[in-house]
């Protein structure tokens, strides 16, 4: 029997509003703030990232501090750049369709799009009123979220969360339409309205038995992507790779790399890794959103990561890094969240 979506959302915390999920963590945040002697201690975690990566940081500023060997070809489109200039930048950087477009400042996959042709790019350009980024589309089969951190008084850090992303898809049975297949999946049902607008008549097609239909090429939870806990794959080889990835990024101590890789063997060898984004102190350990994870486990792991970021902040403050004043943090919140 198919449950109403509001019940699915109620009994599965991965669908809760962010404020509701984090509300029980408020007392622990207060404890860490008092221990760190700053209500904005988190802004001192990554001195090399604006506000520590709390919110509103520039993606391109972060990407420019990462070893380019680990990056897809990326082009920054400044505010008020003409479309003709945009096409010139694409040509000069040898970017070919499909490409990924995303806001330079944005969270949780908002306005991220896979662009297939010039027409789609022009529409995106017209509808986007701020600076944005165009990236080479990487078709590697594995997409991961890798949360890495290092204490400033230690030479090496560690990976503490490894999340594999399974894109939203349906598998044909030879008789059901795409719409009917979506209706059989709780995860896909949450995206029904968006998918109907995007797929149009394709919603009524009947995929062959066993045929896989990718519904969403963007790997964000809010787009229906399933986050899978693969922490069992964390080992010393993985730690070594991300110590190397982050070694040249001055002022970075805590964050999540969102990347694609050709294979797990390549991941451990540090080869064929393409980092699309690096998120700072506000990064979630993505594995906690695995549908098989328990709520108490999620809060346990979140507490560990918050404690880790607070420890980094305390060490940085002792070395002269000053957290942002509370009014500046409130200004960031008002600018980007309200």
Short mmCIF file of C-alpha atoms in Angstrom, two decimals:
data_model
loop_
_atom_site.label_atom_id
_atom_site.label_comp_id
_atom_site.label_asym_id
_atom_site.label_seq_id
_atom_site.Cartn_x
_atom_site.Cartn_y
_atom_site.Cartn_z
CA UNK A 1 0.00 0.00 0.00
CA UNK A 2 1.40 3.36 -1.07
CA UNK A 3 1.95 5.75 1.85
CA UNK A 4 1.05 9.43 1.49
CA UNK A 5 4.20 11.49 0.97
CA UNK A 6 3.67 13.46 4.17
CA UNK A 7 3.95 10.20 6.13
CA UNK A 8 7.05 9.17 4.18
CA UNK A 9 8.58 12.54 5.06
CA UNK A 10 7.52 12.26 8.72
CA UNK A 11 9.09 8.85 9.31
CA UNK A 12 12.27 9.37 7.25
CA UNK A 13 14.46 12.13 8.65
CA UNK A 14 16.39 12.51 5.39
CA UNK A 15 13.33 14.42 4.11
CA UNK A 16 12.90 16.67 7.12
CA UNK A 17 13.39 20.45 6.71
CA UNK A 18 16.95 21.37 7.63
CA UNK A 19 15.87 23.48 10.60
CA UNK A 20 13.85 20.62 12.09
CA UNK A 21 16.69 18.14 11.72
CA UNK A 22 19.20 20.47 13.36
CA UNK A 23 16.93 21.75 16.14
CA UNK A 24 17.88 19.01 18.65
CA UNK A 25 21.53 19.90 18.01
CA UNK A 26 21.09 23.47 19.30
CA UNK A 27 22.14 22.70 22.92
CA UNK A 28 25.29 20.97 21.67
CA UNK A 29 26.11 23.95 19.44
CA UNK A 30 25.72 26.23 22.48
CA UNK A 31 28.07 23.99 24.47
CA UNK A 32 30.69 24.14 21.70
CA UNK A 33 30.27 27.90 21.40
CA UNK A 34 30.93 28.35 25.12
CA UNK A 35 33.88 25.97 24.95
CA UNK A 36 35.27 27.89 21.96
CA UNK A 37 34.48 31.24 23.61
CA UNK A 38 32.70 32.45 20.50
CA UNK A 39 29.16 32.11 19.16
CA UNK A 40 30.68 32.27 15.66
CA UNK A 41 33.57 29.88 16.29
CA UNK A 42 32.80 28.03 13.07
CA UNK A 43 33.93 31.00 10.95
CA UNK A 44 37.50 30.47 12.21
CA UNK A 45 37.69 26.83 11.08
CA UNK A 46 38.88 27.58 7.53
CA UNK A 47 40.77 30.90 7.38
CA UNK A 48 41.38 30.32 3.68
CA UNK A 49 37.63 30.35 2.90
CA UNK A 50 35.27 33.27 3.34
CA UNK A 51 33.47 32.91 6.70
CA UNK A 52 35.05 29.48 6.98
CA UNK A 53 32.60 28.18 4.40
CA UNK A 54 29.61 28.79 6.66
CA UNK A 55 27.49 30.26 3.88
CA UNK A 56 27.71 32.60 0.92
CA UNK A 57 31.27 31.74 -0.08
CA UNK A 58 32.40 32.02 -3.70
CA UNK A 59 32.77 28.62 -5.37
CA UNK A 60 35.27 29.90 -7.91
CA UNK A 61 37.50 31.41 -5.20
CA UNK A 62 37.68 27.99 -3.54
CA UNK A 63 38.25 26.06 -6.76
CA UNK A 64 41.14 28.35 -7.70
CA UNK A 65 42.96 27.21 -4.53
CA UNK A 66 42.75 23.50 -5.44
CA UNK A 67 45.39 21.76 -7.52
CA UNK A 68 44.06 22.09 -11.12
CA UNK A 69 45.02 18.47 -11.81
CA UNK A 70 42.00 17.49 -9.73
CA UNK A 71 39.53 19.89 -11.38
CA UNK A 72 37.29 19.73 -14.43
CA UNK A 73 37.69 22.60 -16.88
CA UNK A 74 35.89 25.49 -15.19
CA UNK A 75 34.89 28.92 -16.50
CA UNK A 76 33.71 31.80 -14.33
CA UNK A 77 30.97 33.98 -15.84
CA UNK A 78 30.97 37.32 -14.05
CA UNK A 79 27.80 39.30 -13.40
CA UNK A 80 26.67 41.24 -16.50
CA UNK A 81 28.94 39.28 -18.85
CA UNK A 82 27.26 39.31 -22.27
CA UNK A 83 26.17 36.05 -23.86
CA UNK A 84 28.58 36.65 -26.74
CA UNK A 85 31.44 37.00 -24.26
CA UNK A 86 30.28 33.81 -22.55
CA UNK A 87 30.46 31.86 -25.81
CA UNK A 88 33.94 33.25 -26.40
CA UNK A 89 35.05 32.05 -22.97
CA UNK A 90 33.68 28.58 -23.73
CA UNK A 91 35.57 28.47 -27.02
CA UNK A 92 38.82 29.76 -25.51
CA UNK A 93 38.66 27.13 -22.77
CA UNK A 94 37.69 24.33 -25.18
CA UNK A 95 34.47 23.57 -23.31
CA UNK A 96 32.02 21.48 -25.31
CA UNK A 97 28.44 20.46 -24.59
CA UNK A 98 27.11 19.01 -22.43
CA UNK A 99 28.32 21.25 -19.61
CA UNK A 100 27.23 21.93 -16.04
CA UNK A 101 26.05 25.41 -15.02
CA UNK A 102 25.77 26.46 -11.39
CA UNK A 103 25.57 29.69 -9.38
CA UNK A 104 28.87 30.93 -8.02
CA UNK A 105 27.13 31.37 -4.67
CA UNK A 106 24.51 28.75 -3.88
CA UNK A 107 23.63 25.78 -1.73
CA UNK A 108 22.10 22.31 -2.04
CA UNK A 109 21.97 22.15 -5.81
CA UNK A 110 19.87 25.27 -6.33
CA UNK A 111 19.83 26.30 -10.02
CA UNK A 112 22.38 23.66 -11.03
CA UNK A 113 21.66 22.45 -14.56
CA UNK A 114 23.08 20.17 -17.22
CA UNK A 115 23.24 22.23 -20.41
CA UNK A 116 23.03 20.31 -23.67
CA UNK A 117 23.31 23.06 -26.29
CA UNK A 118 23.71 26.78 -26.99
CA UNK A 119 19.96 27.38 -26.80
CA UNK A 120 19.71 25.98 -23.29
CA UNK A 121 22.78 27.96 -22.25
CA UNK A 122 21.26 31.19 -23.53
CA UNK A 123 18.09 30.58 -21.51
CA UNK A 124 20.16 29.85 -18.39
CA UNK A 125 22.26 32.97 -18.99
CA UNK A 126 19.20 35.20 -19.35
CA UNK A 127 17.48 33.77 -16.28
CA UNK A 128 20.57 33.97 -14.06
CA UNK A 129 21.02 37.40 -12.52
CA UNK A 130 24.30 36.77 -10.69
CA UNK A 131 27.73 35.36 -11.46
CA UNK A 132 27.81 31.66 -12.32
CA UNK A 133 30.17 28.86 -13.24
CA UNK A 134 30.35 26.59 -16.27
CA UNK A 135 32.09 23.26 -15.82
CA UNK A 136 33.10 20.41 -18.04
CA UNK A 137 30.59 17.56 -17.68
CA UNK A 138 32.42 14.57 -16.23
CA UNK A 139 30.86 11.23 -17.14
CA UNK A 140 32.83 9.13 -14.67
CA UNK A 141 30.52 6.49 -13.18
CA UNK A 142 31.19 7.12 -9.48
CA UNK A 143 30.20 10.31 -7.62
CA UNK A 144 31.27 10.74 -4.00
CA UNK A 145 31.13 13.15 -1.11
CA UNK A 146 34.39 13.00 0.87
CA UNK A 147 34.55 14.84 4.19
CA UNK A 148 38.15 15.53 5.16
CA UNK A 149 39.59 17.40 8.14
CA UNK A 150 42.95 18.14 9.71
CA UNK A 151 43.84 19.67 13.05
CA UNK A 152 46.07 22.72 12.43
CA UNK A 153 48.73 21.41 14.82
CA UNK A 154 48.98 18.08 12.99
CA UNK A 155 50.72 17.32 9.70
CA UNK A 156 48.10 14.93 8.36
CA UNK A 157 44.33 14.71 8.45
CA UNK A 158 41.72 12.06 7.86
CA UNK A 159 38.60 11.22 5.90
CA UNK A 160 35.69 10.79 8.31
CA UNK A 161 32.75 10.43 5.93
CA UNK A 162 32.47 8.79 2.52
CA UNK A 163 29.17 8.97 0.67
CA UNK A 164 28.35 7.40 -2.67
CA UNK A 165 25.60 9.05 -4.69
CA UNK A 166 23.00 7.07 -6.62
CA UNK A 167 21.25 9.27 -9.15
CA UNK A 168 17.47 9.22 -9.41
CA UNK A 169 16.38 6.61 -11.94
CA UNK A 170 13.70 4.07 -12.73
CA UNK A 171 14.03 0.58 -14.21
CA UNK A 172 11.56 -0.45 -16.88
CA UNK A 173 9.30 -3.49 -16.54
CA UNK A 174 8.09 -3.49 -20.14
CA UNK A 175 4.52 -2.47 -19.29
CA UNK A 176 4.62 0.63 -17.08
CA UNK A 177 5.10 4.19 -18.27
CA UNK A 178 7.83 6.36 -16.82
CA UNK A 179 5.14 8.19 -14.84
CA UNK A 180 3.83 4.90 -13.41
CA UNK A 181 7.36 3.78 -12.51
CA UNK A 182 7.94 7.07 -10.71
CA UNK A 183 4.69 6.56 -8.84
CA UNK A 184 6.04 3.27 -7.49
CA UNK A 185 9.07 4.94 -5.90
CA UNK A 186 8.76 7.17 -2.83
CA UNK A 187 12.04 8.90 -3.65
CA UNK A 188 10.93 9.64 -7.21
CA UNK A 189 7.41 10.69 -6.16
CA UNK A 190 8.87 13.66 -4.31
CA UNK A 191 10.21 14.88 -7.68
CA UNK A 192 7.06 14.19 -9.72
CA UNK A 193 6.12 17.81 -10.43
CA UNK A 194 9.65 18.79 -11.43
CA UNK A 195 10.12 15.68 -13.56
CA UNK A 196 6.79 16.20 -15.32
CA UNK A 197 7.83 19.71 -16.34
CA UNK A 198 11.26 18.55 -17.49
CA UNK A 199 10.40 15.31 -19.26
CA UNK A 200 7.08 16.30 -20.86
CA UNK A 201 5.82 13.58 -23.19
CA UNK A 202 8.63 11.25 -22.17
CA UNK A 203 6.66 10.64 -18.98
CA UNK A 204 4.27 8.49 -21.02
CA UNK A 205 6.94 6.35 -22.67
CA UNK A 206 7.20 2.67 -21.69
CA UNK A 207 10.81 1.62 -21.06
CA UNK A 208 11.76 -1.92 -22.01
CA UNK A 209 12.13 -4.50 -19.26
CA UNK A 210 15.41 -3.88 -17.47
CA UNK A 211 16.01 -0.55 -19.22
CA UNK A 212 17.41 2.09 -16.88
CA UNK A 213 16.06 5.62 -17.31
CA UNK A 214 18.13 8.30 -15.61
CA UNK A 215 15.69 10.93 -14.38
CA UNK A 216 18.09 13.44 -12.83
CA UNK A 217 21.77 13.90 -13.82
CA UNK A 218 22.56 16.24 -10.90
CA UNK A 219 23.78 14.49 -7.76
CA UNK A 220 22.01 16.48 -5.03
CA UNK A 221 19.77 15.10 -2.31
CA UNK A 222 17.09 17.68 -3.07
CA UNK A 223 17.01 16.33 -6.65
CA UNK A 224 16.22 12.81 -5.46
CA UNK A 225 19.76 11.46 -5.27
CA UNK A 226 20.16 8.60 -2.81
CA UNK A 227 23.08 9.01 -0.40
CA UNK A 228 24.73 5.70 0.44
CA UNK A 229 27.03 5.22 3.43
CA UNK A 230 30.30 3.67 2.21
CA UNK A 231 32.44 4.49 5.23
CA UNK A 232 33.71 0.91 5.14
CA UNK A 233 35.82 2.02 2.15
CA UNK A 234 37.76 4.56 4.24
CA UNK A 235 41.37 3.51 4.86
CA UNK A 236 44.87 4.94 5.17
CA UNK A 237 45.28 5.05 1.38
CA UNK A 238 42.22 7.29 1.08
CA UNK A 239 43.50 9.52 3.88
CA UNK A 240 46.80 9.87 2.02
CA UNK A 241 45.07 10.88 -1.22
CA UNK A 242 43.13 13.71 0.41
CA UNK A 243 46.10 14.86 2.41
CA UNK A 244 47.77 15.31 -0.97
CA UNK A 245 44.70 16.96 -2.52
CA UNK A 246 44.50 19.53 0.27
CA UNK A 247 48.18 20.12 1.01
CA UNK A 248 48.50 23.25 -1.14
CA UNK A 249 45.26 24.85 0.08
CA UNK A 250 46.45 27.26 2.73
CA UNK A 251 43.88 27.86 5.46
CA UNK A 252 41.73 24.79 4.71
CA UNK A 253 41.12 22.35 7.57
CA UNK A 254 37.57 21.03 7.28
CA UNK A 255 35.23 20.42 4.36
CA UNK A 256 33.55 18.06 1.93
CA UNK A 257 34.85 17.39 -1.55
CA UNK A 258 32.11 16.59 -4.07
CA UNK A 259 33.80 14.69 -6.87
CA UNK A 260 33.62 12.10 -9.60
CA UNK A 261 36.13 9.31 -10.14
CA UNK A 262 36.59 6.68 -12.82
CA UNK A 263 36.88 3.75 -10.37
CA UNK A 264 37.53 2.95 -6.72
CA UNK A 265 40.99 1.75 -7.66
CA UNK A 266 41.67 5.17 -9.20
CA UNK A 267 40.33 6.82 -6.05
CA UNK A 268 42.88 5.03 -3.89
CA UNK A 269 45.63 5.84 -6.40
CA UNK A 270 44.65 9.51 -6.56
CA UNK A 271 44.05 9.23 -10.31
CA UNK A 272 41.15 10.32 -12.53
CA UNK A 273 39.59 12.35 -9.72
CA UNK A 274 37.60 15.45 -10.68
CA UNK A 275 36.45 17.74 -7.87
CA UNK A 276 33.33 19.73 -8.77
CA UNK A 277 33.05 21.57 -5.46
CA UNK A 278 34.59 21.93 -2.04
CA UNK A 279 32.21 22.96 0.74
CA UNK A 280 33.55 24.37 4.02
CA UNK A 281 32.58 24.23 7.66
CA UNK A 282 28.84 23.86 7.03
CA UNK A 283 29.42 20.55 5.21
CA UNK A 284 27.31 17.64 6.36
CA UNK A 285 28.82 14.16 6.62
CA UNK A 286 26.64 12.96 3.76
CA UNK A 287 26.56 9.33 4.87
CA UNK A 288 24.12 10.19 7.67
CA UNK A 289 21.37 10.56 5.04
CA UNK A 290 21.61 6.93 3.98
CA UNK A 291 18.02 5.57 4.25
CA UNK A 292 19.33 2.64 6.28
CA UNK A 293 20.96 4.89 8.87
CA UNK A 294 19.24 5.43 12.22
CA UNK A 295 18.47 8.87 13.60
CA UNK A 296 20.55 8.30 16.75
CA UNK A 297 23.49 7.29 14.56
CA UNK A 298 23.11 10.44 12.50
CA UNK A 299 23.18 12.67 15.59
CA UNK A 300 26.11 10.72 17.04
CA UNK A 301 28.17 11.25 13.87
CA UNK A 302 27.09 14.87 13.54
CA UNK A 303 28.25 15.51 17.13
CA UNK A 304 31.65 14.04 16.30
CA UNK A 305 32.04 16.30 13.28
CA UNK A 306 30.88 19.41 15.11
CA UNK A 307 33.30 18.62 17.95
CA UNK A 308 36.06 18.20 15.37
CA UNK A 309 35.34 21.58 13.75
CA UNK A 310 35.25 23.26 17.17
CA UNK A 311 38.64 21.75 18.05
CA UNK A 312 40.06 23.15 14.81
CA UNK A 313 38.59 26.58 15.59
CA UNK A 314 40.07 26.63 19.09
CA UNK A 315 43.56 25.87 17.76
CA UNK A 316 43.20 28.48 15.00
CA UNK A 317 42.03 31.11 17.50
CA UNK A 318 45.08 30.44 19.68
CA UNK A 319 47.25 31.10 16.63
CA UNK A 320 45.57 34.44 15.95
CA UNK A 321 42.56 33.65 13.75
CA UNK A 322 39.57 35.72 14.88
CA UNK A 323 35.99 34.50 14.30
CA UNK A 324 33.72 36.90 12.46
CA UNK A 325 31.65 39.23 14.64
CA UNK A 326 28.10 38.07 15.23
CA UNK A 327 26.62 41.01 13.30
CA UNK A 328 28.65 40.06 10.19
CA UNK A 329 27.44 36.46 10.39
CA UNK A 330 23.88 37.72 10.77
CA UNK A 331 24.44 39.88 7.70
CA UNK A 332 25.47 36.80 5.70
CA UNK A 333 22.36 34.98 6.89
CA UNK A 334 20.09 37.90 5.92
CA UNK A 335 21.74 38.27 2.51
CA UNK A 336 21.56 34.61 1.50
CA UNK A 337 18.87 32.92 3.57
CA UNK A 338 16.17 35.50 4.28
#
